[in-house]
Short mmCIF file of C-alpha atoms in Angstrom, two decimals:
data_model
loop_
_atom_site.label_atom_id
_atom_site.label_comp_id
_atom_site.label_asym_id
_atom_site.label_seq_id
_atom_site.Cartn_x
_atom_site.Cartn_y
_atom_site.Cartn_z
CA MET M 1089 94.67 77.41 118.00
CA ALA M 1090 93.18 78.53 114.68
CA SER M 1091 89.41 78.19 114.49
CA VAL M 1092 87.90 75.86 111.89
CA HIS M 1093 84.85 76.91 109.88
CA THR M 1094 82.58 75.03 107.51
CA LEU M 1095 82.13 77.01 104.30
CA THR M 1096 79.30 76.19 101.88
CA THR M 1097 79.44 77.41 98.29
CA TRP M 1098 77.38 76.81 95.17
CA ARG M 1099 78.93 74.79 92.35
CA TYR M 1100 77.64 73.72 88.95
CA SER M 1101 76.99 70.03 88.40
CA PRO M 1102 77.15 69.11 84.68
CA SER M 1103 75.65 65.67 85.34
CA ASN M 1104 72.24 67.10 86.24
CA ASP M 1105 72.67 70.61 84.80
CA ASP M 1106 72.02 72.22 88.15
CA PHE M 1107 73.72 74.18 90.90
CA GLU M 1108 74.39 72.42 94.19
CA PRO M 1109 75.83 73.53 97.53
CA LYS M 1110 79.06 71.90 98.66
CA SER M 1111 80.70 72.28 102.08
CA ALA M 1112 84.33 72.13 103.15
CA ASP M 1113 86.18 72.86 106.39
CA ARG M 1114 88.75 75.67 106.44
CA LYS M 1115 91.05 76.93 109.15
CA LEU M 1116 91.22 80.66 109.72
CA GLY M 1117 94.85 81.72 109.35
CA SER M 1118 96.51 84.38 111.46
CA LYS M 1119 96.36 86.96 108.65
CA GLU M 1120 92.97 85.91 107.29
CA VAL M 1121 89.42 87.13 107.81
CA LEU M 1122 86.13 85.22 107.88
CA ILE M 1123 83.47 87.05 105.85
CA LYS M 1124 79.74 86.42 106.06
CA THR M 1125 78.66 86.85 102.45
CA THR M 1126 75.63 88.99 101.58
CA HIS M 1127 76.05 89.72 97.84
CA SER M 1128 78.07 88.69 94.82
CA GLY M 1129 78.28 89.96 91.28
CA LEU M 1130 78.09 87.52 88.38
CA CYS M 1131 80.91 87.87 85.84
CA TYR M 1132 81.31 86.13 82.48
CA THR M 1133 84.44 84.55 83.94
CA ASP M 1134 82.01 82.50 86.05
CA VAL M 1135 80.62 81.09 82.80
CA HIS M 1136 84.12 80.05 81.72
CA ALA M 1137 84.74 78.44 85.13
CA LYS M 1138 81.34 76.79 85.51
CA SER M 1139 82.39 73.40 84.13
CA LYS M 1140 85.41 73.16 86.48
CA GLY M 1141 83.22 72.21 89.43
CA CYS M 1142 84.73 74.96 91.58
CA GLY M 1143 82.95 77.30 93.95
CA LEU M 1144 81.58 80.06 91.75
CA GLY M 1145 81.54 83.82 92.20
CA HIS M 1146 84.44 86.26 92.63
CA GLU M 1147 82.76 89.62 93.23
CA GLY M 1148 81.89 89.07 96.85
CA ILE M 1149 80.53 91.49 99.43
CA GLY M 1150 79.89 90.82 103.10
CA HIS M 1151 80.71 91.63 106.72
CA ILE M 1152 83.73 90.39 108.65
CA ALA M 1153 82.64 87.87 111.27
CA GLU M 1154 86.06 86.91 112.66
CA ILE M 1155 89.68 87.96 112.21
CA GLY M 1156 92.98 86.14 112.59
CA SER M 1157 95.38 86.98 115.39
CA GLU M 1158 97.68 89.10 113.16
CA VAL M 1159 95.05 91.00 111.16
CA THR M 1160 95.56 94.77 111.34
CA THR M 1161 93.68 96.30 108.40
CA HIS M 1162 90.14 95.11 109.18
CA LYS M 1163 87.96 94.52 112.22
CA VAL M 1164 84.86 92.48 112.99
CA GLY M 1165 81.75 94.09 111.52
CA ASP M 1166 83.52 95.85 108.64
CA ARG M 1167 81.74 95.68 105.28
CA VAL M 1168 84.26 94.45 102.75
CA GLY M 1169 84.57 93.00 99.27
CA TRP M 1170 86.96 90.81 97.32
CA GLY M 1171 87.69 90.08 93.69
CA TRP M 1172 89.49 87.59 91.47
CA LEU M 1173 92.99 87.68 92.99
CA HIS M 1174 93.68 86.02 96.35
CA HIS M 1175 97.41 85.31 96.54
CA SER M 1176 100.81 86.48 95.30
CA CYS M 1177 104.35 85.87 96.52
CA GLY M 1178 104.81 89.42 97.83
CA ASN M 1179 108.54 89.46 97.05
CA CYS M 1180 109.02 89.50 93.27
CA ALA M 1181 109.55 92.64 91.17
CA SER M 1182 105.87 92.77 90.16
CA CYS M 1183 104.64 92.47 93.75
CA MET M 1184 107.16 95.01 95.03
CA ALA M 1185 106.05 97.46 92.33
CA GLY M 1186 102.42 97.03 93.41
CA TYR M 1187 101.33 94.93 90.43
CA ARG M 1188 100.81 91.66 92.26
CA GLN M 1189 98.29 90.52 89.63
CA TYR M 1190 101.29 89.81 87.35
CA CYS M 1191 103.21 87.78 89.94
CA ALA M 1192 104.28 84.38 88.58
CA ASP M 1193 102.83 82.86 91.74
CA ALA M 1194 99.54 84.77 91.55
CA ARG M 1195 96.47 82.68 92.26
CA GLY M 1196 92.85 83.65 92.08
CA PHE M 1197 89.32 82.52 91.48
CA ALA M 1198 88.89 78.85 90.45
CA HIS M 1199 92.47 77.97 91.42
CA GLY M 1200 93.04 74.89 93.56
CA GLU M 1201 92.28 75.28 97.25
CA LEU M 1202 91.24 78.89 96.70
CA ASP M 1203 88.07 77.94 94.85
CA GLN M 1204 85.59 78.75 97.62
CA GLY M 1205 83.68 81.23 95.50
CA ALA M 1206 81.49 84.15 96.55
CA PHE M 1207 78.22 82.28 95.95
CA GLY M 1208 77.97 80.91 99.46
CA ASP M 1209 77.51 81.63 103.15
CA TYR M 1210 81.05 82.44 104.30
CA ALA M 1211 84.49 82.95 102.78
CA ILE M 1212 88.01 83.08 104.22
CA TRP M 1213 90.59 85.34 102.56
CA ASP M 1214 93.95 86.92 103.29
CA GLU M 1215 93.36 90.43 104.66
CA ALA M 1216 95.64 91.94 101.96
CA PHE M 1217 93.18 90.89 99.25
CA VAL M 1218 90.06 92.24 100.96
CA TYR M 1219 88.83 95.83 100.50
CA ALA M 1220 86.76 98.14 102.67
CA ILE M 1221 83.58 99.32 100.94
CA PRO M 1222 82.85 103.07 101.23
CA GLY M 1223 79.66 103.80 103.14
CA SER M 1224 77.96 105.59 100.24
CA VAL M 1225 78.35 102.57 97.90
CA SER M 1226 75.52 100.04 98.26
CA SER M 1227 76.37 96.35 98.50
CA VAL M 1228 74.41 95.73 95.30
CA SER M 1229 76.53 98.26 93.41
CA ALA M 1230 79.76 97.18 95.11
CA GLY M 1231 79.57 93.58 93.88
CA PRO M 1232 80.17 94.31 90.17
CA LEU M 1233 82.87 96.84 91.07
CA MET M 1234 85.05 94.18 92.70
CA CYS M 1235 86.06 92.64 89.36
CA GLY M 1236 84.40 94.48 86.46
CA GLY M 1237 84.80 97.97 87.90
CA SER M 1238 88.37 97.43 89.04
CA THR M 1239 89.30 95.93 85.67
CA VAL M 1240 88.14 98.90 83.59
CA TYR M 1241 89.54 101.42 86.08
CA GLU M 1242 92.94 99.71 85.92
CA ALA M 1243 92.84 99.69 82.11
CA LEU M 1244 92.07 103.41 81.92
CA ASP M 1245 94.92 104.09 84.33
CA VAL M 1246 97.41 101.87 82.47
CA ALA M 1247 96.55 103.70 79.25
CA GLY M 1248 97.31 107.01 80.94
CA THR M 1249 93.88 108.29 79.96
CA LYS M 1250 93.39 112.03 80.50
CA PRO M 1251 90.07 113.89 80.96
CA SER M 1252 90.74 115.80 77.73
CA GLU M 1253 90.95 112.61 75.69
CA SER M 1254 88.48 110.37 73.89
CA VAL M 1255 87.75 106.80 74.98
CA GLY M 1256 86.18 104.09 72.84
CA VAL M 1257 84.39 101.14 74.47
CA VAL M 1258 83.70 98.05 72.37
CA GLY M 1259 80.89 95.95 73.80
CA ILE M 1260 78.14 97.43 75.97
CA GLY M 1261 77.58 94.64 78.44
CA GLY M 1262 78.61 93.78 81.98
CA LEU M 1263 82.14 95.11 81.58
CA GLY M 1264 81.64 97.68 78.84
CA HIS M 1265 78.80 99.57 80.49
CA MET M 1266 81.01 100.14 83.54
CA ALA M 1267 83.81 101.35 81.26
CA VAL M 1268 81.42 103.98 79.87
CA LEU M 1269 80.40 105.05 83.39
CA PHE M 1270 83.99 105.39 84.59
CA ALA M 1271 85.31 107.12 81.45
CA LYS M 1272 82.48 109.68 81.51
CA ALA M 1273 83.03 110.34 85.22
CA MET M 1274 86.69 110.99 84.40
CA GLY M 1275 85.60 113.71 81.97
CA CYS M 1276 86.40 111.90 78.73
CA ALA M 1277 84.42 111.98 75.50
CA VAL M 1278 83.12 108.43 75.06
CA THR M 1279 82.27 106.48 71.92
CA ALA M 1280 80.35 103.26 72.50
CA PHE M 1281 80.63 100.40 69.99
CA SER M 1282 78.29 97.44 69.82
CA GLY M 1283 77.45 94.67 67.43
CA ARG M 1284 73.80 95.61 67.84
CA GLU M 1285 72.26 98.98 67.01
CA THR M 1286 69.65 98.25 69.69
CA LYS M 1287 72.29 99.10 72.33
CA LYS M 1288 72.35 102.75 71.19
CA ASP M 1289 69.72 104.02 73.64
CA ASP M 1290 71.38 102.22 76.54
CA ALA M 1291 74.76 103.65 75.56
CA PHE M 1292 73.36 107.17 75.50
CA GLN M 1293 71.60 106.68 78.82
CA LEU M 1294 74.91 105.56 80.31
CA GLY M 1295 76.39 108.84 79.12
CA ALA M 1296 78.20 107.93 75.89
CA ASP M 1297 78.63 110.90 73.55
CA PHE M 1298 78.71 108.80 70.38
CA PHE M 1299 77.54 105.38 69.24
CA ARG M 1300 78.81 103.20 66.39
CA THR M 1301 78.25 99.60 65.41
CA THR M 1302 81.22 97.31 64.90
CA SER M 1303 79.83 96.23 61.51
CA THR M 1304 79.44 99.78 60.15
CA PRO M 1305 81.77 101.87 62.36
CA ASN M 1306 81.94 104.79 59.93
CA THR M 1307 78.32 105.61 60.76
CA VAL M 1308 78.11 107.62 63.95
CA TRP M 1309 75.15 108.63 66.11
CA ARG M 1310 75.53 111.59 68.46
CA ASN M 1311 73.93 111.79 71.87
CA PRO M 1312 71.90 115.04 71.80
CA LYS M 1313 71.99 115.31 75.60
CA SER M 1314 75.79 115.39 75.94
CA LEU M 1315 77.08 117.20 72.88
CA THR M 1316 79.66 119.89 73.41
CA ALA M 1317 82.16 121.41 71.03
CA ALA M 1318 84.97 119.59 72.81
CA SER M 1319 83.26 116.20 72.70
CA ILE M 1320 82.40 116.57 69.02
CA ARG M 1321 85.98 117.47 68.18
CA SER M 1322 87.67 114.75 70.24
CA GLY M 1323 85.09 112.14 69.33
CA THR M 1324 85.12 112.60 65.58
CA ASP M 1325 87.99 114.73 64.30
CA GLU M 1326 90.95 113.92 66.53
CA GLY M 1327 90.11 110.25 66.97
CA ILE M 1328 89.94 107.88 69.90
CA ASN M 1329 92.95 107.87 72.23
CA THR M 1330 92.09 104.79 74.30
CA LEU M 1331 90.12 101.81 72.97
CA LEU M 1332 88.87 99.31 75.55
CA ILE M 1333 87.68 96.03 74.06
CA CYS M 1334 85.06 94.69 76.48
CA SER M 1335 83.16 92.35 74.15
CA ASN M 1336 83.20 88.55 74.59
CA GLU M 1337 85.71 88.33 71.75
CA VAL M 1338 87.92 90.81 69.94
CA PRO M 1339 86.19 92.04 66.76
CA SER M 1340 88.02 92.73 63.53
CA LEU M 1341 90.42 95.61 64.21
CA GLU M 1342 90.77 96.62 60.56
CA PRO M 1343 87.65 98.87 60.40
CA LEU M 1344 88.33 100.30 63.87
CA LEU M 1345 91.94 101.43 63.41
CA PRO M 1346 91.09 104.41 61.15
CA LEU M 1347 88.93 105.82 63.99
CA LEU M 1348 91.86 106.03 66.39
CA ALA M 1349 94.00 109.05 67.15
CA ARG M 1350 97.70 108.81 66.38
CA GLN M 1351 99.59 106.79 69.01
CA ALA M 1352 96.39 105.37 70.46
CA THR M 1353 96.30 102.63 73.09
CA ILE M 1354 94.25 99.46 72.58
CA ILE M 1355 93.51 97.33 75.65
CA PRO M 1356 91.77 93.95 75.15
CA LEU M 1357 89.78 93.04 78.27
CA THR M 1358 88.14 89.92 76.91
CA ILE M 1359 88.93 86.23 77.40
CA GLN M 1360 89.48 84.27 74.20
CA ARG M 1361 91.63 81.35 73.09
CA THR M 1362 92.01 82.34 69.44
CA PRO M 1363 94.94 84.49 68.25
CA LEU M 1364 94.65 88.27 68.11
CA VAL M 1365 94.85 89.39 64.47
CA VAL M 1366 96.37 92.85 63.96
CA PRO M 1367 96.50 94.58 60.54
CA PHE M 1368 100.21 95.33 60.47
CA MET M 1369 100.83 98.58 58.59
CA PRO M 1370 97.63 100.41 59.74
CA PHE M 1371 98.72 99.56 63.29
CA ILE M 1372 102.44 100.34 62.99
CA LEU M 1373 102.43 103.58 60.99
CA PRO M 1374 100.25 105.63 63.41
CA GLY M 1375 102.33 104.39 66.36
CA HIS M 1376 99.54 102.53 68.14
CA ARG M 1377 100.19 100.16 71.00
CA ILE M 1378 98.38 97.18 72.48
CA VAL M 1379 98.65 96.89 76.26
CA ALA M 1380 97.72 93.86 78.34
CA SER M 1381 95.77 94.63 81.50
CA ILE M 1382 93.93 92.35 83.89
CA GLU M 1383 93.03 92.65 87.60
CA ALA M 1384 93.69 95.95 89.34
CA SER M 1385 96.62 96.62 91.61
CA ARG M 1386 95.68 97.01 95.27
CA GLN M 1387 96.26 100.76 95.00
CA ASN M 1388 93.97 101.08 91.99
CA HIS M 1389 91.34 98.80 93.53
CA ILE M 1390 91.11 101.11 96.53
CA ALA M 1391 91.25 104.21 94.31
CA MET M 1392 88.46 102.77 92.12
CA LEU M 1393 86.15 102.33 95.11
CA GLN M 1394 86.86 105.88 96.31
CA PHE M 1395 86.28 107.24 92.80
CA ALA M 1396 83.01 105.32 92.48
CA ALA M 1397 81.85 106.69 95.83
CA ARG M 1398 82.70 110.32 94.95
CA ASN M 1399 81.06 110.12 91.54
CA ASN M 1400 78.07 107.98 92.54
CA ILE M 1401 78.88 105.32 89.94
CA GLN M 1402 76.13 102.70 90.00
CA PRO M 1403 76.39 99.69 87.69
CA TRP M 1404 73.18 98.58 86.02
CA VAL M 1405 72.20 95.37 87.78
CA GLU M 1406 69.58 92.67 87.92
CA LYS M 1407 69.18 90.95 91.29
CA PHE M 1408 68.71 87.20 91.84
CA PRO M 1409 68.42 85.11 95.01
CA MET M 1410 71.56 83.16 95.88
CA ASN M 1411 70.00 79.72 95.50
CA SER M 1412 69.70 77.08 92.79
CA GLU M 1413 66.82 78.74 90.94
CA GLY M 1414 68.39 82.17 91.21
CA LEU M 1415 71.72 80.93 89.87
CA LYS M 1416 70.05 79.13 86.95
CA GLY M 1417 68.10 82.25 86.04
CA ALA M 1418 71.12 84.52 86.33
CA PHE M 1419 73.41 82.29 84.25
CA ARG M 1420 70.71 81.83 81.61
CA LYS M 1421 70.31 85.58 81.15
CA LEU M 1422 74.06 86.13 81.10
CA GLU M 1423 74.83 83.35 78.62
CA THR M 1424 72.03 84.39 76.25
CA GLY M 1425 73.05 88.05 76.29
CA GLU M 1426 69.83 89.19 77.98
CA MET M 1427 71.42 90.57 81.16
CA ARG M 1428 71.22 94.36 81.60
CA PHE M 1429 74.01 94.47 82.43
CA ARG M 1430 75.39 92.76 85.51
CA GLY M 1431 73.76 90.08 87.63
CA VAL M 1432 74.00 90.33 91.42
CA LEU M 1433 73.25 87.34 93.64
CA VAL M 1434 71.70 88.28 96.99
CA LYS M 1435 72.00 85.96 99.99
CA GLU M 1436 68.66 85.16 101.54
CA PRO M 1437 68.31 86.03 105.27
#
């Protein structure tokens, strides 16, 4: 008989503008694992989902406390993590090709019965959507990698980005700062774009070779600590090959298109409800393309964690206790743009 567990997760209550714990009973399925949560990253998707009343958090890290009778990929005691996606059909063309995030039956964070959230004591997930964390990656660093890190890694892979190419990152925040870290570790020349010139020093410390503002993109600052002949050439003369848009909304593309190399790839990684406006001829004539990319495939999620371990990629984080006060403080900093750059909730002993 499947064991039943009481799972408690934190949810936002609009009526009193506070975060409250809510418990529910869940059976452990034969192919599922019970995870005792220790950490969770805070993503801006949590802000979008806050008013739904669901269990929040989808960058969870913890240790497996129990496994179902048919689990083969994990064992009790393993340190694992999970991200946004928790279910797909497993049989459609997208699933069979490894891109289960595009399955028509895909379900993830804040979806129906799968809304447990990572801000809580325990979580139950299908073993196929849980990932082993390499020993050299701390749990604090691993949290933001489970959604933000996997998202930018997938986008760079989908674009076919090569180490010899130039990558542009629009928005130096929770997602964008990880895009800079990954692109630099891949050997690319990186141009960071921000709406605020005050992000320049952070961008350079992250390893960006160049910095531009989205309001005056023709003005470029060069990072004196990372200049090489190759990076100057690819960053200024040949143009940007891959442009990742990691800001909270897509900025005007018109002033950015002249900075791109011919046949560049633009990948929007933001969530917005308004239409995407594309200047037609400046986009068509150079042969640019816009590619949709969301959650990582399982293969790329695993590859991302291995890459982060080999290259010692450590997201910039601020830690908060996983309680009502900690959640309020973390959400306040995230929603006001004060977070540098990813919040991590830590479960109290």
